[in-house]
PDB file of C-alpha atoms in Angstrom:
ATOM      1  CA  UNK A   1       2.458  94.768 -10.169  1.00 43.00           C
ATOM      2  CA  UNK A   2       5.730  95.250  -7.674  1.00 41.00           C
ATOM      3  CA  UNK A   3       6.300  93.814  -4.711  1.00 43.00           C
ATOM      4  CA  UNK A   4       9.412  96.473  -4.661  1.00 41.00           C
ATOM      5  CA  UNK A   5      11.473  99.077  -6.091  1.00 41.00           C
ATOM      6  CA  UNK A   6      14.912  99.534  -6.143  1.00 41.00           C
ATOM      7  CA  UNK A   7      16.532 102.265  -6.466  1.00 39.00           C
ATOM      8  CA  UNK A   8      20.448 102.197  -8.101  1.00 41.00           C
ATOM      9  CA  UNK A   9      22.126 104.121  -4.926  1.00 41.00           C
ATOM     10  CA  UNK A  10      24.165 106.529  -7.720  1.00 39.00           C
ATOM     11  CA  UNK A  11      21.111 107.542  -8.286  1.00 39.00           C
ATOM     12  CA  UNK A  12      20.022 108.734  -5.209  1.00 42.00           C
ATOM     13  CA  UNK A  13      18.555 112.310  -4.531  1.00 43.00           C
ATOM     14  CA  UNK A  14      19.273 113.310  -7.774  1.00 43.00           C
ATOM     15  CA  UNK A  15      16.262 115.122  -9.987  1.00 47.00           C
ATOM     16  CA  UNK A  16      16.818 114.614 -13.871  1.00 58.00           C
ATOM     17  CA  UNK A  17      14.897 112.739 -15.764  1.00 68.00           C
ATOM     18  CA  UNK A  18      16.587 109.404 -16.487  1.00 74.00           C
ATOM     19  CA  UNK A  19      13.926 108.084 -18.818  1.00 77.00           C
ATOM     20  CA  UNK A  20      10.198 107.670 -20.874  1.00 74.00           C
ATOM     21  CA  UNK A  21      10.347 103.916 -21.341  1.00 73.00           C
ATOM     22  CA  UNK A  22      11.631 100.649 -19.839  1.00 71.00           C
ATOM     23  CA  UNK A  23      14.669 100.477 -23.283  1.00 73.00           C
ATOM     24  CA  UNK A  24      15.938 103.407 -21.450  1.00 71.00           C
ATOM     25  CA  UNK A  25      17.690 101.105 -18.875  1.00 73.00           C
ATOM     26  CA  UNK A  26      18.098  98.541 -20.514  1.00 68.00           C
ATOM     27  CA  UNK A  27      22.224  99.207 -19.741  1.00 69.00           C
ATOM     28  CA  UNK A  28      20.820  98.822 -15.543  1.00 72.00           C
ATOM     29  CA  UNK A  29      20.263  95.693 -17.057  1.00 69.00           C
ATOM     30  CA  UNK A  30      17.448  92.614 -17.676  1.00 67.00           C
ATOM     31  CA  UNK A  31      15.408  94.095 -13.773  1.00 71.00           C
ATOM     32  CA  UNK A  32      15.373  97.347 -14.689  1.00 72.00           C
ATOM     33  CA  UNK A  33      12.544  99.163 -15.343  1.00 71.00           C
ATOM     34  CA  UNK A  34      11.549 103.377 -15.412  1.00 76.00           C
ATOM     35  CA  UNK A  35       9.353 104.852 -12.912  1.00 74.00           C
ATOM     36  CA  UNK A  36       8.616 108.056 -12.588  1.00 71.00           C
ATOM     37  CA  UNK A  37      11.509 108.725 -15.168  1.00 74.00           C
ATOM     38  CA  UNK A  38      13.698 106.855 -12.524  1.00 74.00           C
ATOM     39  CA  UNK A  39      15.593 103.588 -13.672  1.00 75.00           C
ATOM     40  CA  UNK A  40      14.204 101.143 -10.352  1.00 70.00           C
ATOM     41  CA  UNK A  41      15.427  96.904 -10.150  1.00 69.00           C
ATOM     42  CA  UNK A  42      12.243  95.322  -9.616  1.00 64.00           C
ATOM     43  CA  UNK A  43      11.670  91.733  -8.014  1.00 51.00           C
ATOM     44  CA  UNK A  44       9.169  89.338 -10.474  1.00 47.00           C
ATOM     45  CA  UNK A  45       5.467  87.320  -8.751  1.00 45.00           C
ATOM     46  CA  UNK A  46       5.135  85.373 -10.964  1.00 45.00           C
ATOM     47  CA  UNK A  47       6.437  82.377  -9.311  1.00 43.00           C
ATOM     48  CA  UNK A  48       5.146  82.982  -5.663  1.00 43.00           C
ATOM     49  CA  UNK A  49       3.346  80.518  -3.257  1.00 44.00           C
ATOM     50  CA  UNK A  50      -0.336  82.580  -5.703  1.00 41.00           C
ATOM     51  CA  UNK A  51       0.607  80.083  -8.606  1.00 44.00           C
ATOM     52  CA  UNK A  52       2.086  76.741  -7.914  1.00 42.00           C
ATOM     53  CA  UNK A  53       1.403  76.444  -3.618  1.00 43.00           C
ATOM     54  CA  UNK A  54      -1.694  74.928  -1.524  1.00 41.00           C
ATOM     55  CA  UNK A  55      -4.789  76.341  -3.820  1.00 41.00           C
ATOM     56  CA  UNK A  56      -3.643  74.840  -7.333  1.00 42.00           C
ATOM     57  CA  UNK A  57      -2.565  71.251  -6.423  1.00 40.00           C
ATOM     58  CA  UNK A  58      -2.426  71.419  -2.875  1.00 42.00           C
ATOM     59  CA  UNK A  59      -6.188  70.275  -0.875  1.00 42.00           C
ATOM     60  CA  UNK A  60      -8.779  71.604  -2.176  1.00 43.00           C
ATOM     61  CA  UNK A  61      -7.860  72.396  -5.659  1.00 42.00           C
ATOM     62  CA  UNK A  62      -7.152  69.728  -9.299  1.00 44.00           C
ATOM     63  CA  UNK A  63      -5.790  67.132  -7.745  1.00 41.00           C
ATOM     64  CA  UNK A  64      -6.469  66.931  -4.011  1.00 42.00           C
ATOM     65  CA  UNK A  65      -9.037  64.717  -2.398  1.00 44.00           C
ATOM     66  CA  UNK A  66     -11.844  65.780  -4.255  1.00 43.00           C
ATOM     67  CA  UNK A  67     -10.605  65.021  -7.066  1.00 42.00           C
ATOM     68  CA  UNK A  68      -8.773  61.755  -6.437  1.00 41.00           C
ATOM     69  CA  UNK A  69      -8.791  61.104  -2.112  1.00 42.00           C
ATOM     70  CA  UNK A  70     -11.803  59.377  -1.327  1.00 42.00           C
ATOM     71  CA  UNK A  71     -14.866  61.026  -3.333  1.00 42.00           C
ATOM     72  CA  UNK A  72     -12.956  58.884  -6.255  1.00 44.00           C
ATOM     73  CA  UNK A  73     -10.904  56.615  -5.658  1.00 42.00           C
ATOM     74  CA  UNK A  74     -11.473  55.519  -2.343  1.00 43.00           C
ATOM     75  CA  UNK A  75     -14.394  54.190   0.248  1.00 41.00           C
ATOM     76  CA  UNK A  76     -17.638  54.869  -1.879  1.00 45.00           C
ATOM     77  CA  UNK A  77     -15.611  53.990  -5.716  1.00 43.00           C
ATOM     78  CA  UNK A  78     -12.950  50.390  -5.147  1.00 41.00           C
ATOM     79  CA  UNK A  79     -13.717  49.788  -0.427  1.00 42.00           C
ATOM     80  CA  UNK A  80     -16.785  48.328   1.071  1.00 39.00           C
ATOM     81  CA  UNK A  81     -19.496  49.058  -1.875  1.00 39.00           C
ATOM     82  CA  UNK A  82     -17.786  47.799  -4.565  1.00 42.00           C
ATOM     83  CA  UNK A  83     -15.301  44.803  -3.976  1.00 39.00           C
ATOM     84  CA  UNK A  84     -16.160  44.532  -0.165  1.00 38.00           C
ATOM     85  CA  UNK A  85     -19.177  43.202   1.708  1.00 37.00           C
ATOM     86  CA  UNK A  86     -21.882  44.594  -1.224  1.00 40.00           C
ATOM     87  CA  UNK A  87     -20.420  42.311  -4.084  1.00 39.00           C
ATOM     88  CA  UNK A  88     -17.916  39.778  -3.098  1.00 37.00           C
ATOM     89  CA  UNK A  89     -18.675  39.756   0.795  1.00 36.00           C
ATOM     90  CA  UNK A  90     -20.712  36.924   2.125  1.00 33.00           C
ATOM     91  CA  UNK A  91     -24.016  37.945  -0.067  1.00 34.00           C
ATOM     92  CA  UNK A  92     -22.633  36.567  -3.003  1.00 36.00           C
ATOM     93  CA  UNK A  93     -20.219  34.056  -1.827  1.00 34.00           C
ATOM     94  CA  UNK A  94     -21.917  33.559   1.536  1.00 35.00           C
ATOM     95  CA  UNK A  95     -25.284  31.817   2.178  1.00 33.00           C
ATOM     96  CA  UNK A  96     -26.671  32.897  -1.008  1.00 39.00           C
ATOM     97  CA  UNK A  97     -24.166  31.552  -2.703  1.00 42.00           C
ATOM     98  CA  UNK A  98     -22.794  28.430  -0.644  1.00 46.00           C
ATOM     99  CA  UNK A  99     -23.271  25.637  -2.431  1.00 49.00           C
ATOM    100  CA  UNK A 100     -26.496  23.731  -1.355  1.00 58.00           C
ATOM    101  CA  UNK A 101     -26.883  20.643   0.602  1.00 83.00           C
ATOM    102  CA  UNK A 102     -26.665  17.129  -1.851  1.00 95.00           C
ATOM    103  CA  UNK A 103     -30.080  15.124  -2.452  1.00 98.00           C
ATOM    104  CA  UNK A 104     -30.015  11.415  -1.446  1.00 98.00           C
ATOM    105  CA  UNK A 105     -29.604   9.383  -4.192  1.00 98.00           C
ATOM    106  CA  UNK A 106     -32.267   6.119  -3.458  1.00 98.00           C
ATOM    107  CA  UNK A 107     -33.217   2.733  -4.438  1.00 98.00           C
ATOM    108  CA  UNK A 108     -36.050   0.524  -4.113  1.00 98.00           C
ATOM    109  CA  UNK A 109     -34.479  -2.676  -2.810  1.00 98.00           C
ATOM    110  CA  UNK A 110     -36.934  -4.569  -1.449  1.00 97.00           C
ATOM    111  CA  UNK A 111     -40.311  -5.213  -0.938  1.00 95.00           C
ATOM    112  CA  UNK A 112     -43.328  -7.305   0.738  1.00 92.00           C
ATOM    113  CA  UNK A 113     -47.432  -7.049  -0.846  1.00 89.00           C
ATOM    114  CA  UNK A 114     -48.397  -9.984   1.077  1.00 78.00           C
ATOM    115  CA  UNK A 115     -48.095  -9.394   4.701  1.00 69.00           C
ATOM    116  CA  UNK A 116     -50.276  -7.618   7.241  1.00 72.00           C
ATOM    117  CA  UNK A 117     -48.455  -4.174   6.639  1.00 77.00           C
ATOM    118  CA  UNK A 118     -47.397  -3.616   3.523  1.00 90.00           C
ATOM    119  CA  UNK A 119     -43.595  -2.855   3.324  1.00 94.00           C
ATOM    120  CA  UNK A 120     -41.243  -1.061   0.941  1.00 96.00           C
ATOM    121  CA  UNK A 121     -37.725  -0.669   1.499  1.00 97.00           C
ATOM    122  CA  UNK A 122     -34.905   1.083  -0.181  1.00 98.00           C
ATOM    123  CA  UNK A 123     -31.664   2.285   0.004  1.00 98.00           C
ATOM    124  CA  UNK A 124     -29.423   5.258   0.295  1.00 98.00           C
ATOM    125  CA  UNK A 125     -26.318   4.658  -2.066  1.00 97.00           C
ATOM    126  CA  UNK A 126     -25.756   8.133  -1.487  1.00 97.00           C
ATOM    127  CA  UNK A 127     -26.873  10.070   1.568  1.00 97.00           C
ATOM    128  CA  UNK A 128     -27.748  13.644   1.473  1.00 98.00           C
ATOM    129  CA  UNK A 129     -31.726  15.009   2.547  1.00 98.00           C
ATOM    130  CA  UNK A 130     -34.908  13.376   1.284  1.00 98.00           C
ATOM    131  CA  UNK A 131     -36.976  16.137   1.140  1.00 97.00           C
ATOM    132  CA  UNK A 132     -39.477  15.814  -2.415  1.00 98.00           C
ATOM    133  CA  UNK A 133     -38.135  12.594  -3.097  1.00 98.00           C
ATOM    134  CA  UNK A 134     -41.420  10.436  -3.986  1.00 98.00           C
ATOM    135  CA  UNK A 135     -42.334   7.235  -5.010  1.00 97.00           C
ATOM    136  CA  UNK A 136     -44.765   6.658  -7.125  1.00 96.00           C
ATOM    137  CA  UNK A 137     -46.592   2.810  -8.141  1.00 95.00           C
ATOM    138  CA  UNK A 138     -47.769   3.577 -12.091  1.00 96.00           C
ATOM    139  CA  UNK A 139     -50.462   0.878 -12.791  1.00 94.00           C
ATOM    140  CA  UNK A 140     -53.526  -0.294 -10.352  1.00 86.00           C
ATOM    141  CA  UNK A 141     -52.879   0.807  -6.810  1.00 80.00           C
ATOM    142  CA  UNK A 142     -52.439   4.591  -7.049  1.00 72.00           C
ATOM    143  CA  UNK A 143     -49.532   4.838  -4.335  1.00 81.00           C
ATOM    144  CA  UNK A 144     -47.614   7.562  -3.644  1.00 92.00           C
ATOM    145  CA  UNK A 145     -45.707   9.072  -1.011  1.00 95.00           C
ATOM    146  CA  UNK A 146     -43.229  12.100  -1.379  1.00 97.00           C
ATOM    147  CA  UNK A 147     -40.727  12.304   1.007  1.00 98.00           C
ATOM    148  CA  UNK A 148     -41.042  15.556   4.176  1.00 96.00           C
ATOM    149  CA  UNK A 149     -39.073  17.696   4.574  1.00 95.00           C
ATOM    150  CA  UNK A 150     -36.111  18.173   7.479  1.00 95.00           C
ATOM    151  CA  UNK A 151     -34.897  13.990   7.093  1.00 97.00           C
ATOM    152  CA  UNK A 152     -31.080  13.600   5.549  1.00 97.00           C
ATOM    153  CA  UNK A 153     -29.520  10.221   5.379  1.00 97.00           C
ATOM    154  CA  UNK A 154     -26.542   8.708   5.839  1.00 96.00           C
ATOM    155  CA  UNK A 155     -24.475   6.564   2.600  1.00 97.00           C
ATOM    156  CA  UNK A 156     -25.945   3.323   3.230  1.00 97.00           C
ATOM    157  CA  UNK A 157     -28.792   3.808   5.231  1.00 97.00           C
ATOM    158  CA  UNK A 158     -31.874   1.784   5.227  1.00 97.00           C
ATOM    159  CA  UNK A 159     -35.246   3.440   4.761  1.00 97.00           C
ATOM    160  CA  UNK A 160     -38.830   1.261   4.992  1.00 96.00           C
ATOM    161  CA  UNK A 161     -41.768   2.535   3.767  1.00 96.00           C
ATOM    162  CA  UNK A 162     -44.974   1.286   6.116  1.00 93.00           C
ATOM    163  CA  UNK A 163     -48.359   1.598   3.646  1.00 92.00           C
ATOM    164  CA  UNK A 164     -50.748   0.763   6.784  1.00 88.00           C
ATOM    165  CA  UNK A 165     -48.347   1.896   9.726  1.00 89.00           C
ATOM    166  CA  UNK A 166     -48.277   4.201  12.714  1.00 89.00           C
ATOM    167  CA  UNK A 167     -45.237   5.615  13.023  1.00 94.00           C
ATOM    168  CA  UNK A 168     -42.436   7.744  11.560  1.00 96.00           C
ATOM    169  CA  UNK A 169     -39.162   7.956  13.283  1.00 95.00           C
ATOM    170  CA  UNK A 170     -38.684  11.885  13.422  1.00 95.00           C
ATOM    171  CA  UNK A 171     -35.574  13.887  12.099  1.00 95.00           C
ATOM    172  CA  UNK A 172     -32.359  13.232  13.288  1.00 92.00           C
ATOM    173  CA  UNK A 173     -33.663  10.148  15.592  1.00 93.00           C
ATOM    174  CA  UNK A 174     -33.861   7.022  13.608  1.00 92.00           C
ATOM    175  CA  UNK A 175     -34.998   4.643  16.217  1.00 93.00           C
ATOM    176  CA  UNK A 176     -37.653   6.742  18.141  1.00 94.00           C
ATOM    177  CA  UNK A 177     -40.004   4.841  16.418  1.00 94.00           C
ATOM    178  CA  UNK A 178     -38.856   1.202  18.580  1.00 90.00           C
ATOM    179  CA  UNK A 179     -37.955  -2.065  17.722  1.00 86.00           C
ATOM    180  CA  UNK A 180     -41.254  -4.216  17.722  1.00 87.00           C
ATOM    181  CA  UNK A 181     -41.929  -5.488  14.596  1.00 84.00           C
ATOM    182  CA  UNK A 182     -42.121  -4.411  11.619  1.00 85.00           C
ATOM    183  CA  UNK A 183     -40.062  -0.902  13.274  1.00 90.00           C
ATOM    184  CA  UNK A 184     -36.912  -1.328  13.170  1.00 87.00           C
ATOM    185  CA  UNK A 185     -34.002   0.971  14.843  1.00 88.00           C
ATOM    186  CA  UNK A 186     -31.232  -0.246  12.491  1.00 88.00           C
ATOM    187  CA  UNK A 187     -33.526   2.181   9.679  1.00 95.00           C
ATOM    188  CA  UNK A 188     -35.620   5.155   8.710  1.00 97.00           C
ATOM    189  CA  UNK A 189     -39.417   4.270   9.808  1.00 96.00           C
ATOM    190  CA  UNK A 190     -42.340   5.992   7.577  1.00 97.00           C
ATOM    191  CA  UNK A 191     -45.819   5.411   7.904  1.00 93.00           C
ATOM    192  CA  UNK A 192     -48.679   6.907   5.390  1.00 89.00           C
ATOM    193  CA  UNK A 193     -51.862   5.913   4.090  1.00 88.00           C
ATOM    194  CA  UNK A 194     -52.432   2.690   1.784  1.00 85.00           C
ATOM    195  CA  UNK A 195     -52.286  -0.649   0.510  1.00 86.00           C
ATOM    196  CA  UNK A 196     -50.553  -2.884  -2.657  1.00 87.00           C
ATOM    197  CA  UNK A 197     -52.736  -5.818  -4.208  1.00 85.00           C
ATOM    198  CA  UNK A 198     -50.882  -8.973  -4.834  1.00 87.00           C
ATOM    199  CA  UNK A 199     -50.701  -8.442  -8.211  1.00 89.00           C
ATOM    200  CA  UNK A 200     -48.316  -6.252 -10.698  1.00 91.00           C
ATOM    201  CA  UNK A 201     -47.400  -3.081  -9.404  1.00 95.00           C
ATOM    202  CA  UNK A 202     -44.860  -0.701 -11.112  1.00 97.00           C
ATOM    203  CA  UNK A 203     -43.188   1.072  -9.536  1.00 97.00           C
ATOM    204  CA  UNK A 204     -40.878   4.449  -9.912  1.00 98.00           C
ATOM    205  CA  UNK A 205     -38.660   6.283  -8.459  1.00 98.00           C
ATOM    206  CA  UNK A 206     -38.262  10.085  -8.713  1.00 98.00           C
ATOM    207  CA  UNK A 207     -35.388  12.430  -7.576  1.00 98.00           C
ATOM    208  CA  UNK A 208     -36.583  15.860  -5.794  1.00 98.00           C
ATOM    209  CA  UNK A 209     -37.167  17.735  -8.815  1.00 97.00           C
ATOM    210  CA  UNK A 210     -39.392  14.405 -10.425  1.00 97.00           C
ATOM    211  CA  UNK A 211     -36.018  13.539 -12.625  1.00 98.00           C
ATOM    212  CA  UNK A 212     -36.622   9.424 -12.780  1.00 98.00           C
ATOM    213  CA  UNK A 213     -33.471   7.331 -10.511  1.00 98.00           C
ATOM    214  CA  UNK A 214     -34.532   4.342 -10.035  1.00 98.00           C
ATOM    215  CA  UNK A 215     -37.897   1.639 -10.940  1.00 98.00           C
ATOM    216  CA  UNK A 216     -39.320  -1.345 -10.269  1.00 98.00           C
ATOM    217  CA  UNK A 217     -41.813  -3.708 -12.208  1.00 98.00           C
ATOM    218  CA  UNK A 218     -43.520  -7.485 -10.051  1.00 97.00           C
ATOM    219  CA  UNK A 219     -45.361  -9.802 -12.164  1.00 96.00           C
ATOM    220  CA  UNK A 220     -47.047 -12.933 -10.853  1.00 94.00           C
ATOM    221  CA  UNK A 221     -46.539 -16.093 -13.043  1.00 92.00           C
ATOM    222  CA  UNK A 222     -50.606 -16.272 -13.351  1.00 89.00           C
ATOM    223  CA  UNK A 223     -53.383 -14.824 -12.091  1.00 85.00           C
ATOM    224  CA  UNK A 224     -54.604 -11.421 -12.631  1.00 87.00           C
ATOM    225  CA  UNK A 225     -53.251  -8.541 -13.841  1.00 92.00           C
ATOM    226  CA  UNK A 226     -53.790  -4.657 -14.033  1.00 94.00           C
ATOM    227  CA  UNK A 227     -54.919  -3.462 -17.551  1.00 93.00           C
ATOM    228  CA  UNK A 228     -52.284  -0.601 -16.275  1.00 95.00           C
ATOM    229  CA  UNK A 229     -48.771  -2.999 -16.056  1.00 96.00           C
ATOM    230  CA  UNK A 230     -47.740  -3.055 -20.137  1.00 97.00           C
ATOM    231  CA  UNK A 231     -48.044   0.528 -20.184  1.00 97.00           C
ATOM    232  CA  UNK A 232     -46.057   1.362 -16.791  1.00 97.00           C
ATOM    233  CA  UNK A 233     -43.283  -1.048 -17.803  1.00 98.00           C
ATOM    234  CA  UNK A 234     -42.985   0.826 -21.209  1.00 98.00           C
ATOM    235  CA  UNK A 235     -43.063   3.598 -18.698  1.00 98.00           C
ATOM    236  CA  UNK A 236     -40.047   2.957 -16.688  1.00 98.00           C
ATOM    237  CA  UNK A 237     -38.563   1.683 -19.983  1.00 98.00           C
ATOM    238  CA  UNK A 238     -38.506   5.251 -21.642  1.00 98.00           C
ATOM    239  CA  UNK A 239     -37.226   6.841 -18.949  1.00 98.00           C
ATOM    240  CA  UNK A 240     -34.245   4.704 -18.712  1.00 98.00           C
ATOM    241  CA  UNK A 241     -34.321   3.147 -15.398  1.00 98.00           C
ATOM    242  CA  UNK A 242     -35.275  -0.631 -16.591  1.00 98.00           C
ATOM    243  CA  UNK A 243     -34.606  -3.334 -18.411  1.00 98.00           C
ATOM    244  CA  UNK A 244     -34.613  -1.968 -22.636  1.00 98.00           C
ATOM    245  CA  UNK A 245     -35.432  -5.490 -24.093  1.00 98.00           C
ATOM    246  CA  UNK A 246     -37.999  -5.183 -25.524  1.00 97.00           C
ATOM    247  CA  UNK A 247     -41.599  -5.878 -23.966  1.00 97.00           C
ATOM    248  CA  UNK A 248     -43.454  -9.359 -24.719  1.00 97.00           C
ATOM    249  CA  UNK A 249     -47.442  -8.587 -24.360  1.00 97.00           C
ATOM    250  CA  UNK A 250     -49.005 -11.460 -27.150  1.00 96.00           C
ATOM    251  CA  UNK A 251     -52.689 -12.093 -25.635  1.00 94.00           C
ATOM    252  CA  UNK A 252     -53.393 -13.731 -28.895  1.00 95.00           C
ATOM    253  CA  UNK A 253     -51.058 -17.186 -27.450  1.00 94.00           C
ATOM    254  CA  UNK A 254     -53.489 -18.245 -24.316  1.00 89.00           C
ATOM    255  CA  UNK A 255     -50.506 -18.311 -22.388  1.00 94.00           C
ATOM    256  CA  UNK A 256     -49.834 -15.913 -19.582  1.00 93.00           C
ATOM    257  CA  UNK A 257     -46.181 -16.072 -18.769  1.00 94.00           C
ATOM    258  CA  UNK A 258     -46.956 -14.200 -22.995  1.00 96.00           C
ATOM    259  CA  UNK A 259     -48.676 -11.474 -20.888  1.00 96.00           C
ATOM    260  CA  UNK A 260     -47.868  -7.880 -19.313  1.00 97.00           C
ATOM    261  CA  UNK A 261     -43.208  -7.959 -19.795  1.00 97.00           C
ATOM    262  CA  UNK A 262     -43.906 -10.914 -18.078  1.00 97.00           C
ATOM    263  CA  UNK A 263     -40.417 -11.752 -19.928  1.00 97.00           C
ATOM    264  CA  UNK A 264     -38.355  -8.651 -18.815  1.00 98.00           C
ATOM    265  CA  UNK A 265     -39.993  -8.223 -15.356  1.00 98.00           C
ATOM    266  CA  UNK A 266     -39.368  -9.011 -11.742  1.00 98.00           C
ATOM    267  CA  UNK A 267     -41.685 -12.740 -10.875  1.00 96.00           C
ATOM    268  CA  UNK A 268     -42.364 -12.227  -7.189  1.00 95.00           C
ATOM    269  CA  UNK A 269     -45.051 -15.085  -7.454  1.00 94.00           C
ATOM    270  CA  UNK A 270     -45.112 -17.464  -3.755  1.00 92.00           C
ATOM    271  CA  UNK A 271     -45.006 -14.962  -1.281  1.00 91.00           C
ATOM    272  CA  UNK A 272     -46.193 -15.824   2.355  1.00 86.00           C
ATOM    273  CA  UNK A 273     -46.211 -13.330   5.584  1.00 85.00           C
ATOM    274  CA  UNK A 274     -42.782 -12.931   6.346  1.00 88.00           C
ATOM    275  CA  UNK A 275     -41.467 -13.496   2.785  1.00 93.00           C
ATOM    276  CA  UNK A 276     -39.657 -10.795   1.157  1.00 94.00           C
ATOM    277  CA  UNK A 277     -38.309  -9.784  -2.926  1.00 97.00           C
ATOM    278  CA  UNK A 278     -34.447  -8.217  -2.734  1.00 98.00           C
ATOM    279  CA  UNK A 279     -32.483  -6.559  -4.559  1.00 98.00           C
ATOM    280  CA  UNK A 280     -29.762  -8.399  -4.352  1.00 98.00           C
ATOM    281  CA  UNK A 281     -28.669 -11.213  -7.560  1.00 97.00           C
ATOM    282  CA  UNK A 282     -25.276  -9.881  -9.500  1.00 95.00           C
ATOM    283  CA  UNK A 283     -22.543  -8.086  -9.409  1.00 95.00           C
ATOM    284  CA  UNK A 284     -24.251  -5.182  -9.375  1.00 96.00           C
ATOM    285  CA  UNK A 285     -27.407  -5.444  -7.793  1.00 98.00           C
ATOM    286  CA  UNK A 286     -28.334  -1.553  -8.075  1.00 98.00           C
ATOM    287  CA  UNK A 287     -27.064  -0.471 -10.579  1.00 98.00           C
ATOM    288  CA  UNK A 288     -29.840   1.195 -13.394  1.00 98.00           C
ATOM    289  CA  UNK A 289     -31.424   0.299 -15.553  1.00 98.00           C
ATOM    290  CA  UNK A 290     -32.746  -1.795 -13.662  1.00 98.00           C
ATOM    291  CA  UNK A 291     -33.226  -6.153 -14.385  1.00 98.00           C
ATOM    292  CA  UNK A 292     -35.285  -8.478 -13.542  1.00 98.00           C
ATOM    293  CA  UNK A 293     -31.891 -10.793 -12.959  1.00 98.00           C
ATOM    294  CA  UNK A 294     -30.576  -8.134 -10.021  1.00 98.00           C
ATOM    295  CA  UNK A 295     -33.982  -9.687  -7.812  1.00 98.00           C
ATOM    296  CA  UNK A 296     -34.256 -12.713  -5.835  1.00 97.00           C
ATOM    297  CA  UNK A 297     -37.430 -15.138  -5.618  1.00 95.00           C
ATOM    298  CA  UNK A 298     -39.380 -15.560  -2.259  1.00 95.00           C
ATOM    299  CA  UNK A 299     -36.236 -15.103   1.000  1.00 96.00           C
ATOM    300  CA  UNK A 300     -37.417 -14.027   4.458  1.00 94.00           C
ATOM    301  CA  UNK A 301     -37.357 -10.926   5.390  1.00 91.00           C
ATOM    302  CA  UNK A 302     -35.188  -8.212   7.075  1.00 90.00           C
ATOM    303  CA  UNK A 303     -36.524  -5.546   6.981  1.00 90.00           C
ATOM    304  CA  UNK A 304     -33.851  -2.881   8.067  1.00 88.00           C
ATOM    305  CA  UNK A 305     -30.474  -4.504   6.880  1.00 91.00           C
ATOM    306  CA  UNK A 306     -28.568  -4.799   3.243  1.00 91.00           C
TER     307      UNK A 306
END
């Protein structure tokens, strides 16, 4: 559409026909066209605001906010939803993805099955949570104990299990059972039903996931032994927590020394009410697999310290 028509001045008021088509006006200039038999000059409309202005490249067109603005590359796509809180924020790298509490690593360190209360001591070589760590007796007594939730201990902490005891320390308060023997203000005290007979006993300590951590078999120099002793010792060996030396069990000899794995088990013969066997022998008494050389003979009990 022509926006303006400008008549050349020397044709103003002239009624003669100058042209019948645009090419008749070529001598008047490149922009001259034929209109109503007169040559006139035109103005071009193709570079105006309508074609290259706001509507094509501006707010609502092809390259405005709708295409490359908030909708596509803004908050929804690359902002909070994709790279913010939900994906890389609190949910993924915070509480849900944080490091879980470390589990304590324990060792069996002292035992006395002949006093008024049966006592078993353990030491934390590394501190941490006790939840679901368990101690099992694998022969005839069938004793087992699993630590309850809520307890955490420091490196080197001493724990005493009281079979038939009457008090358990509260979480966070290792002295809450007092210090009247056999309880100790220096150690964590845990009480549970049960008893240990003074014959052969095989103990195994399991982590919260059930994997073997430690173990020890005890035997007397002579006398009755549980029938399950040999199988229990061999279980400790298979779980790689006890001396792998082959167990000697040869009833044909008639000698007690040749029965019930006495060749590799810890000997607790001669225990009395105030005497215990302790894991204090050698340069690395708490190493696993354990051996009989780590264990003492009967010594005055020292519950609560190691």
